[in-house]
Coordinates of C-alpha atoms in Angstrom, one line a residue:
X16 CA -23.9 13.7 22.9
X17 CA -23.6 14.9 19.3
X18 CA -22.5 18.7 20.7
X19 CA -19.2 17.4 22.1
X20 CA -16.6 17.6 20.0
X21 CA -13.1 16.9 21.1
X22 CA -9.9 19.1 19.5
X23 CA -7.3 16.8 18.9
X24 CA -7.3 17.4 15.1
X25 CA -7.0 13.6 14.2
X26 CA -9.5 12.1 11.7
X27 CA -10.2 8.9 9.9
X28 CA -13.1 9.8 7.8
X29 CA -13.0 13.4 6.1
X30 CA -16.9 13.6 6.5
X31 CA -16.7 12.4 10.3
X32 CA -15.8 13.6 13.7
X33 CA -12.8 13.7 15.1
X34 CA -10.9 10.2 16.8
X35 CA -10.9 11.8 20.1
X36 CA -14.8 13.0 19.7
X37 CA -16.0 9.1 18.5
X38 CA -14.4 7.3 21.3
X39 CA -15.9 10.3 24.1
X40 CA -19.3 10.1 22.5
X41 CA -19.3 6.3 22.9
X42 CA -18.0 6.7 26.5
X43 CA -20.2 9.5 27.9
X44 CA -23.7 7.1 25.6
X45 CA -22.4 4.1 27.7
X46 CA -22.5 6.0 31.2
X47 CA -25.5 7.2 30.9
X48 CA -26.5 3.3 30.3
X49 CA -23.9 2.5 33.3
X50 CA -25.6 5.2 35.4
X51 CA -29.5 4.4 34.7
X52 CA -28.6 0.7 36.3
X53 CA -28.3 -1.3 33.0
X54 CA -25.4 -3.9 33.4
X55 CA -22.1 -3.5 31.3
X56 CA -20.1 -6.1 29.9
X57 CA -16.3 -6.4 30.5
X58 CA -15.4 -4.8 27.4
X59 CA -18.1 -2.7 26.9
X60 CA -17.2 -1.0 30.3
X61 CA -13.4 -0.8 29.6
X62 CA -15.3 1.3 26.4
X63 CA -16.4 3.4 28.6
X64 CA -13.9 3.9 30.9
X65 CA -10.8 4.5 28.6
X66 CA -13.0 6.9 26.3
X67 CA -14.1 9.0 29.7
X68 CA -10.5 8.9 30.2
X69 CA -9.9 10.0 26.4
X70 CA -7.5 6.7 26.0
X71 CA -7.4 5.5 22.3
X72 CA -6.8 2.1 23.6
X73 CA -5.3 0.5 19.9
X74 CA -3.5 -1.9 22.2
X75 CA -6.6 -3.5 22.3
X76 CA -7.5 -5.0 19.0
X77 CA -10.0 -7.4 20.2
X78 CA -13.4 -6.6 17.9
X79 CA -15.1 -5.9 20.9
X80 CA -12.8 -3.4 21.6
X81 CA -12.6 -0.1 20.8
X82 CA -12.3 -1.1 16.9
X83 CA -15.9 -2.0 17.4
X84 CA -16.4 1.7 17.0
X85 CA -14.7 2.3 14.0
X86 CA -14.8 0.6 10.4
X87 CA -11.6 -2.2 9.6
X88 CA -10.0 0.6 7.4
X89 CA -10.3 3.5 9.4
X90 CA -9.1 0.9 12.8
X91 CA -6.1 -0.1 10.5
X92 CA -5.0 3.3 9.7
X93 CA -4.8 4.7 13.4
X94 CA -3.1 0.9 14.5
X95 CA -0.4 1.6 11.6
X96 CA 0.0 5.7 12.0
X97 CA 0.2 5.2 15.7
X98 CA 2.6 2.0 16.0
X99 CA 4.4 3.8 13.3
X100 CA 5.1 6.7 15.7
X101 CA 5.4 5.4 18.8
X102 CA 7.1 1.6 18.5
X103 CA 9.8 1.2 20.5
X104 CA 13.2 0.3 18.7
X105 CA 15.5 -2.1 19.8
X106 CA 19.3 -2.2 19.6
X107 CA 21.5 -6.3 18.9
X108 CA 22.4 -7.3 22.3
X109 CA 26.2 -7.2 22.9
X110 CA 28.5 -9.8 20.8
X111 CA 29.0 -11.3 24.9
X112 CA 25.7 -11.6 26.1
X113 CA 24.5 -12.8 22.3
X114 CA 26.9 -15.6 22.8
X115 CA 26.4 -16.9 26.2
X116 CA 22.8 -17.1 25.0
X117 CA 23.5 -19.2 22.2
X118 CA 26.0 -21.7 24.4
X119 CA 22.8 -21.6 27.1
X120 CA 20.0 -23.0 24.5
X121 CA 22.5 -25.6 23.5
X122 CA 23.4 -26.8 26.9
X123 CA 21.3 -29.0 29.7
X124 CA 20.3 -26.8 32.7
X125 CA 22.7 -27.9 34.8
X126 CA 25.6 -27.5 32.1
X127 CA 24.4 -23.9 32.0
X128 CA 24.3 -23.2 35.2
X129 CA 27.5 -24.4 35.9
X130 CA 29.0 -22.0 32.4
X131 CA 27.0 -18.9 34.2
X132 CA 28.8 -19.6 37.5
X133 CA 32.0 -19.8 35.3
X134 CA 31.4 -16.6 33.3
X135 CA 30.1 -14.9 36.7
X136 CA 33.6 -15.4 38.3
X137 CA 35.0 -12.9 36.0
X138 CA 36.0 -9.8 37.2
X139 CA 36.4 -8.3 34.2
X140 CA 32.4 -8.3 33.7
X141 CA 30.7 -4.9 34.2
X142 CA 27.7 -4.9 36.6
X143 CA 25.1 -4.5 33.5
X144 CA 26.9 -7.6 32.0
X145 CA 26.8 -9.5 35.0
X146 CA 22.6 -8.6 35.9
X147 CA 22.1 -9.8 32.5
X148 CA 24.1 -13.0 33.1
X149 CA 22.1 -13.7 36.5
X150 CA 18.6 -12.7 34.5
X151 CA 19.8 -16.0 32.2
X152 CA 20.6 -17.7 35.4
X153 CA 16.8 -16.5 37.1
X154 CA 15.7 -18.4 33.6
X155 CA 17.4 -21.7 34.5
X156 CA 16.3 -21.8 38.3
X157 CA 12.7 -21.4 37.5
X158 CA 12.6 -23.9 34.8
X159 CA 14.9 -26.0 37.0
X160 CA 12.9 -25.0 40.1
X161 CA 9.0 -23.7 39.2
X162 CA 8.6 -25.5 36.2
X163 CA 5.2 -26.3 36.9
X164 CA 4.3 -22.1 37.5
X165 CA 5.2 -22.0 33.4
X166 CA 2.2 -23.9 32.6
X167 CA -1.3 -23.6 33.5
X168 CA -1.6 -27.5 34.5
X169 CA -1.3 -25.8 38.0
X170 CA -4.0 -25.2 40.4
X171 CA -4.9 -21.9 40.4
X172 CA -6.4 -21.9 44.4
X173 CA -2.8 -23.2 45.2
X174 CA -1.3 -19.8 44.3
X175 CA -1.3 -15.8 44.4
X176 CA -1.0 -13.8 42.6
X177 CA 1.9 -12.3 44.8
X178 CA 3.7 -15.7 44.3
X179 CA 3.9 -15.8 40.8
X180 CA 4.9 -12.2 40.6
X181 CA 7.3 -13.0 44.1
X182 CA 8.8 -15.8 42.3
X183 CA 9.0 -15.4 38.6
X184 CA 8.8 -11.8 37.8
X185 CA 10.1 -10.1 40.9
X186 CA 13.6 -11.0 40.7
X187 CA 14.0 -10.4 36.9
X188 CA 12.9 -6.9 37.3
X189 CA 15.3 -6.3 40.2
X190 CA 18.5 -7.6 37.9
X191 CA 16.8 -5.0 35.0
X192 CA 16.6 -2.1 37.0
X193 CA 19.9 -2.8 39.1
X194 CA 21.7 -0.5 38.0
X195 CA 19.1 2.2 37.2
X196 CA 20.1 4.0 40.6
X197 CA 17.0 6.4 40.1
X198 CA 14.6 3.7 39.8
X199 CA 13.1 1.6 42.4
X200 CA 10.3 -1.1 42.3
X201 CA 7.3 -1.0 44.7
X202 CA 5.9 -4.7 45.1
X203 CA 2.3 -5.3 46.9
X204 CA -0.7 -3.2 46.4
X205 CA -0.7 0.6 46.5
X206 CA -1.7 3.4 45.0
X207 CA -0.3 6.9 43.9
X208 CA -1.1 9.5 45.7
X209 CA -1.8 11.7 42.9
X210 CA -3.8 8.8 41.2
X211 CA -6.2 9.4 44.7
X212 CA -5.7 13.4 45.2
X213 CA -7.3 13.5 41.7
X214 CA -10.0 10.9 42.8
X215 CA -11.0 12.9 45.9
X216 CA -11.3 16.1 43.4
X217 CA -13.7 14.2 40.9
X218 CA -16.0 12.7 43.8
X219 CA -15.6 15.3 47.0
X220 CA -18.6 14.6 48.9
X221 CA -16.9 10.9 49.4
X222 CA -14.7 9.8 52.3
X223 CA -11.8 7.6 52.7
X224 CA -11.1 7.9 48.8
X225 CA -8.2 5.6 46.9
X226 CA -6.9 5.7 43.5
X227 CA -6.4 3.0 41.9
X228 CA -4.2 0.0 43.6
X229 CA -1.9 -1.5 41.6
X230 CA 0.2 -4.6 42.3
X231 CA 3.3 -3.2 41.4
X232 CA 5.2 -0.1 40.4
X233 CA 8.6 1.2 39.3
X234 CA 9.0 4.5 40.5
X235 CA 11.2 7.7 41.2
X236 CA 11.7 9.4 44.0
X237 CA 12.1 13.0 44.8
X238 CA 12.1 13.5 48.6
X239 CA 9.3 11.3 49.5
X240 CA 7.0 12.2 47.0
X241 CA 6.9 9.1 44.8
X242 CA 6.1 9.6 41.0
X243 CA 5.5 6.3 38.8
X244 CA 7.0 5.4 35.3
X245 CA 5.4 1.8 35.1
X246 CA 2.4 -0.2 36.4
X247 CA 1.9 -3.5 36.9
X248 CA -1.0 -5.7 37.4
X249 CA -0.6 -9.2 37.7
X250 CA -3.0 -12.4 37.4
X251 CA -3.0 -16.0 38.2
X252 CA -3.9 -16.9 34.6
X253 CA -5.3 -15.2 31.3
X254 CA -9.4 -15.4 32.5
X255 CA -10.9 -12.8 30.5
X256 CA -12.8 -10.8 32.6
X257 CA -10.4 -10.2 35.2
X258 CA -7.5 -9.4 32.3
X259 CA -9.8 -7.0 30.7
X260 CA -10.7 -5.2 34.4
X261 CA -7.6 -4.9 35.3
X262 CA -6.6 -3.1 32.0
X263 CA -9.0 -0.8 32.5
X264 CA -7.6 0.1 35.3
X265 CA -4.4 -0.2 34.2
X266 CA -4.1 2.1 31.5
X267 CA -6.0 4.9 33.5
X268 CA -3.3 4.5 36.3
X269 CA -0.8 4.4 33.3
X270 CA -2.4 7.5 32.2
X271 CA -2.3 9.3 35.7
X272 CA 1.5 8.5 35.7
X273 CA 1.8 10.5 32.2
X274 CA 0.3 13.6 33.5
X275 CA 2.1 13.5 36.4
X276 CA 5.3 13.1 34.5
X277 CA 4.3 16.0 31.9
X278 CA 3.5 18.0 35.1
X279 CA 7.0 17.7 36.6
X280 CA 9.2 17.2 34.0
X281 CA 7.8 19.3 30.9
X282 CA 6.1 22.4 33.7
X283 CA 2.7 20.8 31.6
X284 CA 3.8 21.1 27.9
X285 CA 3.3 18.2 26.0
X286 CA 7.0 16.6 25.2
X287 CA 6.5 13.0 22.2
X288 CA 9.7 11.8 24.4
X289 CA 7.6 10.9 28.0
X290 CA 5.4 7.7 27.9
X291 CA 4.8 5.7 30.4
X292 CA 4.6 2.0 30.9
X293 CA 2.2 -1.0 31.5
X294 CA 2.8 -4.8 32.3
X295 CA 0.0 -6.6 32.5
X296 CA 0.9 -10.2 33.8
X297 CA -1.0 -13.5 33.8
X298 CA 1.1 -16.7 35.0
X299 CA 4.0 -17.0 33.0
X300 CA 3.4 -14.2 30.4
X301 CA 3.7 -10.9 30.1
X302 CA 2.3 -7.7 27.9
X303 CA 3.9 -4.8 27.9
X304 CA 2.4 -2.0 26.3
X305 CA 3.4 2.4 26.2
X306 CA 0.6 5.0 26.8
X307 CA 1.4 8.7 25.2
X308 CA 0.2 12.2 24.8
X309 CA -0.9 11.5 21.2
X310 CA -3.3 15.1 20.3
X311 CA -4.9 18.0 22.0
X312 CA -7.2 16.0 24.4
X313 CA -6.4 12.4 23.0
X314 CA -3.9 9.8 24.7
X315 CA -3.3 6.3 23.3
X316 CA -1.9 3.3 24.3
X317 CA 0.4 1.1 22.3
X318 CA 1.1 -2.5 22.2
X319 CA 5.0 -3.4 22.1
X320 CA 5.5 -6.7 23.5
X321 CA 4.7 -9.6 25.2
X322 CA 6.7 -13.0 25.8
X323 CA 6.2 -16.1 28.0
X324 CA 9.4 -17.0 30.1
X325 CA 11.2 -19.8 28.8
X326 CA 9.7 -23.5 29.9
X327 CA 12.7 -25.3 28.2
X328 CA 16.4 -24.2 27.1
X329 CA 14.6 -24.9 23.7
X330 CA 12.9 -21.3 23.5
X331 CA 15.9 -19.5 24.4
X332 CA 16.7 -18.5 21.0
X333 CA 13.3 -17.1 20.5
X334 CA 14.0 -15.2 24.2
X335 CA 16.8 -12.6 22.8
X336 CA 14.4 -10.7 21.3
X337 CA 12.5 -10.3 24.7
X338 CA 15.8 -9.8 26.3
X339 CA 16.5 -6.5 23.7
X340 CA 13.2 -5.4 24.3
X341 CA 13.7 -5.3 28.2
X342 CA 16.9 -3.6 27.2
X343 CA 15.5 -0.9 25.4
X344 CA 12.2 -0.7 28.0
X345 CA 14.9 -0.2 30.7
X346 CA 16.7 2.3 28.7
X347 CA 13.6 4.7 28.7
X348 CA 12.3 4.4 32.4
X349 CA 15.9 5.2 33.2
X350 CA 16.5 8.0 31.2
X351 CA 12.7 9.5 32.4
X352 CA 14.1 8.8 36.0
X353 CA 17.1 10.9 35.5
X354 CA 15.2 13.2 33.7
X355 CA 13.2 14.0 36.4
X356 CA 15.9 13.8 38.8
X357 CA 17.6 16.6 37.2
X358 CA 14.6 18.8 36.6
X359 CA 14.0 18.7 39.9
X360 CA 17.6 19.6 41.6
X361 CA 17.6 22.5 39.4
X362 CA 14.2 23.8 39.8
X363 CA 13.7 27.1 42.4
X364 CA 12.4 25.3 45.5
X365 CA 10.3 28.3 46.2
X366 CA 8.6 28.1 43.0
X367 CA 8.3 24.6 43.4
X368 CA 6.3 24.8 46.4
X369 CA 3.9 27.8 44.9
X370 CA 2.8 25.3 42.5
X371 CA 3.9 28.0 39.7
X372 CA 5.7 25.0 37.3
X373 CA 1.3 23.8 36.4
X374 CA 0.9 27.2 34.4
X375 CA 3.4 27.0 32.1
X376 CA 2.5 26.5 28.4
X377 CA 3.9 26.5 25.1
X378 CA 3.3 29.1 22.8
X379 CA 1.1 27.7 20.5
X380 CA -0.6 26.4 23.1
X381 CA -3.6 28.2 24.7
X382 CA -5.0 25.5 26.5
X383 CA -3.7 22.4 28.1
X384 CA -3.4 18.9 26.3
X385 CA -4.1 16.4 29.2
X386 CA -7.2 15.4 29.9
X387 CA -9.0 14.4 33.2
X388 CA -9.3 10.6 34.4
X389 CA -12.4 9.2 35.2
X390 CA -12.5 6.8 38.0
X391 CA -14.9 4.3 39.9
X392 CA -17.2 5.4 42.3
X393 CA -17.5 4.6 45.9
X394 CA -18.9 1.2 46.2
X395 CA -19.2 0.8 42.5
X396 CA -22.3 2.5 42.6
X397 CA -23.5 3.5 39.1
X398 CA -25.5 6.6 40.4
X399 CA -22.8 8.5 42.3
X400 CA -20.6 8.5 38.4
X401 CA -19.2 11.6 37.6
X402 CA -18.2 13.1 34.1
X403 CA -14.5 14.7 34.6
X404 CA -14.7 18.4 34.2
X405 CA -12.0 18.6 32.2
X406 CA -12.8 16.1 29.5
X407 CA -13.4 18.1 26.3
X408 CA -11.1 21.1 25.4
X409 CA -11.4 24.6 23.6
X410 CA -9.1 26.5 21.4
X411 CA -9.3 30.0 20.4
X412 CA -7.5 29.4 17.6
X413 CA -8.5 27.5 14.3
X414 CA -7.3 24.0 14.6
X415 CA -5.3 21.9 12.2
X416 CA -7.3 18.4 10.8
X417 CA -4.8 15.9 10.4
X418 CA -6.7 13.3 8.0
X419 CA -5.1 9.4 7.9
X420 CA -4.9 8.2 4.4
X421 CA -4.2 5.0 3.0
X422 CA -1.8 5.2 -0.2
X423 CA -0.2 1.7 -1.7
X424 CA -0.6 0.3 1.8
X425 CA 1.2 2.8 3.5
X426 CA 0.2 5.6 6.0
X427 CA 0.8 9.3 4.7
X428 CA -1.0 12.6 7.0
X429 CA -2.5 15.0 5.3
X430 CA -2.9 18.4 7.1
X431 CA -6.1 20.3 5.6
X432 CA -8.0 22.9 6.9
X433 CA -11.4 22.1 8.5
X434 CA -14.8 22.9 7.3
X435 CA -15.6 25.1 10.0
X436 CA -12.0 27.4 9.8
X437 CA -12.9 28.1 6.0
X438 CA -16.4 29.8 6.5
X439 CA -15.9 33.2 7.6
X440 CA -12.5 34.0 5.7
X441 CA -12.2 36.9 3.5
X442 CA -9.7 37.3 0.5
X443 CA -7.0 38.5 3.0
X444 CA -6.8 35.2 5.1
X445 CA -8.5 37.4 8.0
X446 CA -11.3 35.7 10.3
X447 CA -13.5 37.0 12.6
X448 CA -12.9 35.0 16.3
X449 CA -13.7 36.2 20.2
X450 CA -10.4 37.5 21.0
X451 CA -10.1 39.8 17.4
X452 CA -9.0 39.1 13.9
X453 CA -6.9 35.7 13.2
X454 CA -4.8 35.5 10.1
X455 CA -4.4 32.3 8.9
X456 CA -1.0 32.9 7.0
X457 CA 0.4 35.1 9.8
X458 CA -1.3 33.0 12.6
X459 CA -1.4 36.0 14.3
X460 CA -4.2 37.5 16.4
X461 CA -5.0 41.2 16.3
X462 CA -7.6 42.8 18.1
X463 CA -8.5 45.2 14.9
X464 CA -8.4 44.0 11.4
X465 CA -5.9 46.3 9.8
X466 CA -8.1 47.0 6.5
X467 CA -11.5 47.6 8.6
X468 CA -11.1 51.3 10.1
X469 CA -14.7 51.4 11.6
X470 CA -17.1 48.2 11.1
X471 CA -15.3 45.9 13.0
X472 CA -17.8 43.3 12.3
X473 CA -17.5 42.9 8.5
X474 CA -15.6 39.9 6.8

């Protein structure tokens, strides 16, 4: 394993390899364990799987985790670089909506019920205003209503899964999105069909292949090709091996939805302002965590919320926060919605349909950032696994080394050139590589080296 080395340039440890080349190492030692019949853990196979996948999962900060391959230091300084550059930010709720949620934590259900249906009879109230209002009201009716869903004193046998998502989370999410006219919500299990187009590629002597199913979906349409922004998986309760299987296959589908997105929208360059989403759901809680393009070959996933809906009017006030979060999550999924929207009216349909938008890349970009997805084979069965063939990249050019360093408890990059881009350099800044001579203060490629009129070879 020690030959594959990842290039997404990001490093905790000077002397060490690269973040993306640790947690792929790990991944590909583990299935060869997985494949030679020796039984995985939970966690030690959601290892595997998200570092097949190349996932940084830092949403995960369990020790048996992903941290488990890392020292504390070096774990804290890609948790605080990464939440530093990719935590959602949320805007004060309006003055309106700030107020009727202080009156509502004040008030008896029934006394707020009957101020919603007051403040609902406005016609002044904008339809944003008025979703919000009846998400407040969705609060009062289940703890009025499906109290005993908000604790886990309920017998799990009694219930679905589908019910608690049916009855406490479906109707929230339809007031969110209400007025996002691009986005819709798929309930039930299905799958993408990208998610299982990608499946069939990775395992093509197998029939009747699936991508992952997952229990629900916000997505955007374009014709009837559906593309997703969000996945949701959702659980009775918070039993740890189910919660950790089903975010392994969570942030893979998560994952699939990203490439898709950079696909479609960017024509396959790598743009910081796509993410996608994940919900993970057990009962009466819900984590919501983002999943982004973070290197050359390295994704991660990063925690941003979670909350429990409200079991008395007492944990309103705490709520607002959750309700500005939801705010700014809905703000994002619409915008990539639009986003796609509009690529897609304008783009030549003929082109389109040649498939031409997958070849574009950036300049300084010779190779593609995403990386494939591993998935589960048929059955389960630990022999027929297959390594993506895309799960390491190359660069003809020499790479950048961004190094995370701690200084007074703060994170600060620092871009240095790596060992193996020094050796070889003469006193010019030229360097010999396949395609000719790079200059590292040009960053230019030239097939002849400008001071060499016969020996080609020299440095």
């Amino acid at each position: 394993m020690a030959q594959c080395e990842e290039i997404d340039g990001i490093y905790v440890n000077a002397s060490g390899p690269s973040v993306g080349t640790t947690i792929k190492r790990e991944a590909l030692y583990m299935n060869s364990q997985y494949k030679s019949g020796q039984k995985l853990t939970s966690r030690e196979r959601k290892i595997m799987v998200a570092g097949m996948s190349s996932i940084l999962d830092i949403a995960d900060n369990s020790m048996e985790s992903q941290r488990s391959l890392f020292s504390s230091s070096e774990w804290d300084l890609l948790s605080s670089y990464f939440n530093k550059k990719f935590r959602i930010k949320t805007n004060p709720l309006p003055v309106f909506l700030d107020d009727t949620w202080t009156i509502l934590s004040k008030l008896p259900i029934e006394t707020g019920k009957h101020y919603l249906y007051k403040a609902l009879a406005s016609s002044t109230l904008s339809k944003e205003d008025r979703n919000m209002l009846k998400i407040m009201e969705h609060c009062l009716d289940v703890m009025d209503d499906y109290a005993y869903l908000l604790t886990k004193a309920v017998v799990p046998r009694l219930y679905t899964e589908q019910d608690y998502f049916r009855i406490l989370w479906s109707r929230l999410l339809e007031l969110l999105f209400g007025t996002s006219k691009n986005v819709r919500i798929k309930a039930g299990e299905s799958a993408p069909i990208y998610c299982t187009n990608n499946k069939a590629q990775l395992y093509p002597d197998q029939e009747n292949i699936i991508g992952f199913k997952i229990d629900g979906r916000l997505i955007v349409d374009i014709g009837d090709n559906e593309n997703d922004l969000a996945a949701i998986e959702v659980a009775k309760d918070d039993e740890d091996r189910k919660i950790i299987r089903d975010m392994g296959k969570l942030i893979r589908e998560a994952k699939d939805d990203l490439d898709n997105l950079i696909q479609n929208i960017a024509g396959g360059k790598r743009d910081p302002s796509i993410f996608t989403w994940m919900l993970q759901i057990a009962g009466a809680n819900c984590s919501i965590s983002t999943i982004h393009l973070a290197g050359n070959g390295l994704y991660t996933t990063v925690y941003q919320h979670s909350f429990d809906l409200p079991l008395s009017v007492d944990a309103f006030p705490t709520f607002r926060n959750t309700l500005k979060f939801l705010l700014a999550m809905k703000e994002h999924i619409t915008k990539t919605a639009n986003k796609f929207v509009e690529v897609k009216s304008r783009r030549n349909s003929i082109r389109d349909n040649l498939g031409q938008f997958a070849s574009e890349s950036s300049d300084d970009e010779d190779y593609p950032w995403t990386r494939d997805t591993w998935y589960t084979p048929l059955r389960d069965d630990p022999k027929r696994s297959v390594i993506p063939d895309h799960m390491f990249g190359h660069s003809s050019k020499p790479l950048d080394r961004t190094l995370l360093v701690p200084e007074d408890s703060t994170i600060t990059v620092e871009h240095v050139a790596m060992p193996s881009q020094l050796e070889g350099i003469d006193p010019f800044g030229f360097k010999k590589v396949e395609s000719g001579w790079y200059n590292v203060h040009t960053g230019k490629t030239t097939e002849a080296h400008p001071l060499h009129s016969g020996d080609q070879s020299a440095v």
